[in-house]
Short mmCIF file of C-alpha atoms in Angstrom, two decimals:
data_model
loop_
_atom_site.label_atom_id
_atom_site.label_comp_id
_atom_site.label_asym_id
_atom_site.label_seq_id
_atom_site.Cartn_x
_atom_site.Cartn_y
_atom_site.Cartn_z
CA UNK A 17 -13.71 8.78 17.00
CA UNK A 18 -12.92 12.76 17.09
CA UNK A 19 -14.94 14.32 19.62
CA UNK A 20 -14.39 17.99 17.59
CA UNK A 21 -15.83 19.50 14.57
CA UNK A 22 -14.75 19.64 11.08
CA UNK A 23 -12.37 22.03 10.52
CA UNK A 24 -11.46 22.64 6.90
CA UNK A 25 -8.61 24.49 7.39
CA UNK A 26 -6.64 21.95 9.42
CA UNK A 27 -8.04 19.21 7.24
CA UNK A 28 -6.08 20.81 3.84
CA UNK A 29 -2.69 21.09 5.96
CA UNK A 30 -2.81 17.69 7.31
CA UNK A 31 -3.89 16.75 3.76
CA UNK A 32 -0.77 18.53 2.49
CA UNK A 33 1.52 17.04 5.10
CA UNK A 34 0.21 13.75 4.36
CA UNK A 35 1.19 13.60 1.15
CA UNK A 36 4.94 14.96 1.80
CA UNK A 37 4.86 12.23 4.32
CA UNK A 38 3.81 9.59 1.89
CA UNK A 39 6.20 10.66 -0.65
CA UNK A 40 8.99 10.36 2.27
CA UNK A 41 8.09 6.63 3.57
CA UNK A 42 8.32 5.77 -0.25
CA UNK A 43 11.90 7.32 -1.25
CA UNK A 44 12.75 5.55 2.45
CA UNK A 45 10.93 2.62 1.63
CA UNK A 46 12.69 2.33 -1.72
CA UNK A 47 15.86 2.61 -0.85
CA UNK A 48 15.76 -0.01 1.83
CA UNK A 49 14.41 -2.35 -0.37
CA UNK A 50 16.79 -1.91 -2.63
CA UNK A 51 19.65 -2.60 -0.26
CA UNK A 52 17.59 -5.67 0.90
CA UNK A 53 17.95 -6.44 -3.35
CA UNK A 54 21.66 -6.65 -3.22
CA UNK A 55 21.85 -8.73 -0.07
CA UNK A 56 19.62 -10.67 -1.02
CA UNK A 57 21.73 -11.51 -4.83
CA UNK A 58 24.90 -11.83 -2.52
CA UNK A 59 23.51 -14.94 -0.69
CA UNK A 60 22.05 -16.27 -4.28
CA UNK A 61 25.88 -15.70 -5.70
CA UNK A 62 26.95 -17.53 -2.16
CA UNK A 63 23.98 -20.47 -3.27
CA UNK A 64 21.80 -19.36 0.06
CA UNK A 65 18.79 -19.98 -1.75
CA UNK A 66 16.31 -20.45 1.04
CA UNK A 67 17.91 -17.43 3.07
CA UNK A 68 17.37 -15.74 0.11
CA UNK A 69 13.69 -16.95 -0.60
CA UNK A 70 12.64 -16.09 3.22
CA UNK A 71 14.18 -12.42 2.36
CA UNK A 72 12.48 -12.25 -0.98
CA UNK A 73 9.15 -12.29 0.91
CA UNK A 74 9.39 -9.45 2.99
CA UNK A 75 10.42 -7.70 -0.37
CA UNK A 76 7.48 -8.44 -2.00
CA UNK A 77 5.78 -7.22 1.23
CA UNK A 78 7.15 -3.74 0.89
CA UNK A 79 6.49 -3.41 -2.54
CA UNK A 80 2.88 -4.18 -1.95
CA UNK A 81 2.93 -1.42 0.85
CA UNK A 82 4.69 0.71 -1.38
CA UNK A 83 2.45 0.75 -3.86
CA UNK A 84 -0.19 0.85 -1.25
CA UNK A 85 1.34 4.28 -0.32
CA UNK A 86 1.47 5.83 -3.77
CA UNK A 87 -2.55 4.94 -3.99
CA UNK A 88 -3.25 6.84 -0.65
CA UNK A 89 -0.68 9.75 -1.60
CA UNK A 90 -3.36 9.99 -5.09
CA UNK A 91 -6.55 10.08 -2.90
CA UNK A 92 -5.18 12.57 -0.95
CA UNK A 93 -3.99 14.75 -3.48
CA UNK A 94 -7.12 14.02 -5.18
CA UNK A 95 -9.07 15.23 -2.33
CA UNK A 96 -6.99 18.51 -2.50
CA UNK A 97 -7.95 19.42 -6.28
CA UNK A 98 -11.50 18.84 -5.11
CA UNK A 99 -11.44 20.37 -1.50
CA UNK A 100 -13.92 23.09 -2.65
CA UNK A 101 -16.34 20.16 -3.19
CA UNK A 102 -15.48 18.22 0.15
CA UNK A 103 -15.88 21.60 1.91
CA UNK A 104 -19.32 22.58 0.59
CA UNK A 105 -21.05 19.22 0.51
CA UNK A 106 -23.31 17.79 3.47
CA UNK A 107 -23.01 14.54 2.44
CA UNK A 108 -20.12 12.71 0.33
CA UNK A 109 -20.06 13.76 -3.19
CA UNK A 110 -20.06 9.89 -5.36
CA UNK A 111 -16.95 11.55 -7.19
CA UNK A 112 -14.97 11.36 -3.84
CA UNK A 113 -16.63 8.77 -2.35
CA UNK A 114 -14.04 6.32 -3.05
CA UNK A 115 -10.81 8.53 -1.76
CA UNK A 116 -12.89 9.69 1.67
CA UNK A 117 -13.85 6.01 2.56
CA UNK A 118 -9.96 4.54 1.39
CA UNK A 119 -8.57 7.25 3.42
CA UNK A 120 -10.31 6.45 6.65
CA UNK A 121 -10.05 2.19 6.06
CA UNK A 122 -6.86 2.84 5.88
CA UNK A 123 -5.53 5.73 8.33
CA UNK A 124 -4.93 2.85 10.84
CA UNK A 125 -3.27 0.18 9.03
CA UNK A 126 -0.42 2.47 7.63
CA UNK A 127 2.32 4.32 9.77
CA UNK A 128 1.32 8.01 8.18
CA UNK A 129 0.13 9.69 11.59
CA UNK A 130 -0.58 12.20 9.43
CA UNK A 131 -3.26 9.94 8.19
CA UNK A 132 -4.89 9.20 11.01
CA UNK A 133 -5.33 13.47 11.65
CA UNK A 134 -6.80 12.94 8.01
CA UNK A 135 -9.15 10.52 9.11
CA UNK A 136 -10.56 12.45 12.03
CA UNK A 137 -11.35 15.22 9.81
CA UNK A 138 -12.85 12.90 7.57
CA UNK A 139 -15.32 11.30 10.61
CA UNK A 140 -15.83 14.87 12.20
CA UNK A 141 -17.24 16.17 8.15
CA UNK A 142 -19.15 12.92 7.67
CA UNK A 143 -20.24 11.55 10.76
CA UNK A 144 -19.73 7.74 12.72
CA UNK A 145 -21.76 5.93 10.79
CA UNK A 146 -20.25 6.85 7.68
CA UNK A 147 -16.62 6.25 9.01
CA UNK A 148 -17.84 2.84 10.65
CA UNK A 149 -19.32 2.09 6.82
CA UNK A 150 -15.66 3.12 5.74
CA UNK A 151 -13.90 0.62 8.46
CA UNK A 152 -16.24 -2.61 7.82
CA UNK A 153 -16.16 -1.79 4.15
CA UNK A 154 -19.91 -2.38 4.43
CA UNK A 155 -20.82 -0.57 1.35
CA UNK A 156 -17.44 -1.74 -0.60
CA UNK A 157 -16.54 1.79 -1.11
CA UNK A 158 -13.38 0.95 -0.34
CA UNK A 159 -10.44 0.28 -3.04
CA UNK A 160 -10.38 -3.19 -3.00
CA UNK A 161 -6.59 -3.47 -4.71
CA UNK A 162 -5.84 -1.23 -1.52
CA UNK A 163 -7.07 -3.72 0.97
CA UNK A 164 -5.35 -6.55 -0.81
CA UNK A 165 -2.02 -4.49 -0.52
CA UNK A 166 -2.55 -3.76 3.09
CA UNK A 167 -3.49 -7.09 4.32
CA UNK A 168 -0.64 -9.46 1.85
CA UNK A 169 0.17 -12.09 4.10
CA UNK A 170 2.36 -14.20 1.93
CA UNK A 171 3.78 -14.63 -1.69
CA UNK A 172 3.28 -18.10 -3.30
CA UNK A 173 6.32 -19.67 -4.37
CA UNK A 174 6.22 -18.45 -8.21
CA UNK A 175 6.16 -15.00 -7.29
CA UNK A 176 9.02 -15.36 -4.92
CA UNK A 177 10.94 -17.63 -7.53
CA UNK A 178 9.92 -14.67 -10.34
CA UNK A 179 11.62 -12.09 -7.73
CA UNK A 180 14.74 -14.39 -7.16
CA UNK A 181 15.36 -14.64 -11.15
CA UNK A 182 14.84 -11.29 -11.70
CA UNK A 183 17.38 -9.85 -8.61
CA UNK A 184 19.95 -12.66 -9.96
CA UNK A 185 19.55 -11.27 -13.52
CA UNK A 186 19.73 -7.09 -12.29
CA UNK A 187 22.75 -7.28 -10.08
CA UNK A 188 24.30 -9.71 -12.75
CA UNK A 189 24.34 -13.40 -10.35
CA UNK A 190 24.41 -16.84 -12.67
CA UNK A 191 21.53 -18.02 -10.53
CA UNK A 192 18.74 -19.86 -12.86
CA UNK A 193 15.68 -21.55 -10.61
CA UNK A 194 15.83 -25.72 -11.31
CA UNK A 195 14.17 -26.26 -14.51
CA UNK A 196 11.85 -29.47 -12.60
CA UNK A 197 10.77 -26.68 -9.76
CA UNK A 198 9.99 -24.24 -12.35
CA UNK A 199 7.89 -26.58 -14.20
CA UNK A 200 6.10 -27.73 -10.68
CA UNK A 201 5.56 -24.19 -10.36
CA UNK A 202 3.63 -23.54 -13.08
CA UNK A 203 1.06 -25.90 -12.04
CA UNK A 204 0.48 -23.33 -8.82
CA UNK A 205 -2.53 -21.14 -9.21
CA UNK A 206 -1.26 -17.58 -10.06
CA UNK A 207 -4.39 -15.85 -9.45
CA UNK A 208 -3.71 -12.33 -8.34
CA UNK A 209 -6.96 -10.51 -8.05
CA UNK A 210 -5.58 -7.46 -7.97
CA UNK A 211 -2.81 -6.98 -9.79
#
């Protein structure tokens, strides 16, 4: 926790530099993944289909934290069209409520340092409690299709098989999944809460 007070000065730079930073890990992000694409259709084209399914995941994984990255870059720009309201008010305004207790749940579980500089302005403006509220989630303030893209653990099969199909068909690969699988397949829940 920050043991200095809230600065609203600093706060709007690292606000600022937080979102150039977000915008950066995505363009990065983005074109890694898709490099990771075309590898991925060269071992379908060279019938490496489990390689290829094992890669697949760790796609799906970025493009979760991708989009996980474009929600934060929103709260914080959203937080800088409203800063005159975040500076004034004692206590969290309900119309930033949301983006304040996102920001500091996730600050941590991203690689934006310049999040985590967010975040201790955040705690420093709104006090412990309210940041430890933030953390646990107690109040469920927190976007909840956020925490499902930080925390994926792993794709089930029909999403993987959907990514497979669709690589195969962009980068032009006469891959089709077995028509028996795909069937079995469809019998798999495909819940996504969030989505």
């Amino acid at each position: 926790m920050p043991p200095f007070s809230f600065n609203p000065n600093r706060l709007k730079i690292h606000l600022k530099l937080a979102v150039n930073r977000l915008k950066l890990a995505q363009q990065k992000k983005n074109v890694l993944n898709k490099q990771a694409r075309k590898d991925i259709a060269a071992l379908l084209e060279n019938s490496k289909e489990e390689s290829a399914k094992i890669r697949v995941e760790g796609i799906i994984r970025e493009d979760y934290y991708i989009e996980a990255l474009e929600m934060l870059e929103l709260y914080c720009e959203l937080l800088l069209a409203r800063f005159g309201l975040l500076e004034q008010m004692k206590q969290c305004d309900p119309s930033i409520s949301e983006a304040v207790n996102t920001l500091i749940y996730a600050a941590p579980r991203s690689e934006i340092k310049e999040l985590s500089l967010v975040r201790d302005q955040l705690i420093a403006k709104f006090g412990k409690e309210f940041a430890l509220n933030a953390i646990e989630n107690n109040n469920n303030c927190v976007n909840e299709k956020l925490i499902y893209k930080l925390v994926f653990s792993a794709a089930d099969p029909y999403l993987v098989n959907s990514y497979l199909e669709e690589i195969a068909r962009s980068y032009n690969v006469d891959w089709k999944l077995d028509p028996s699988l795909k069937e079995s397949l469809l019998g798999v829940s495909l819940y996504y809460p969030f989505m």
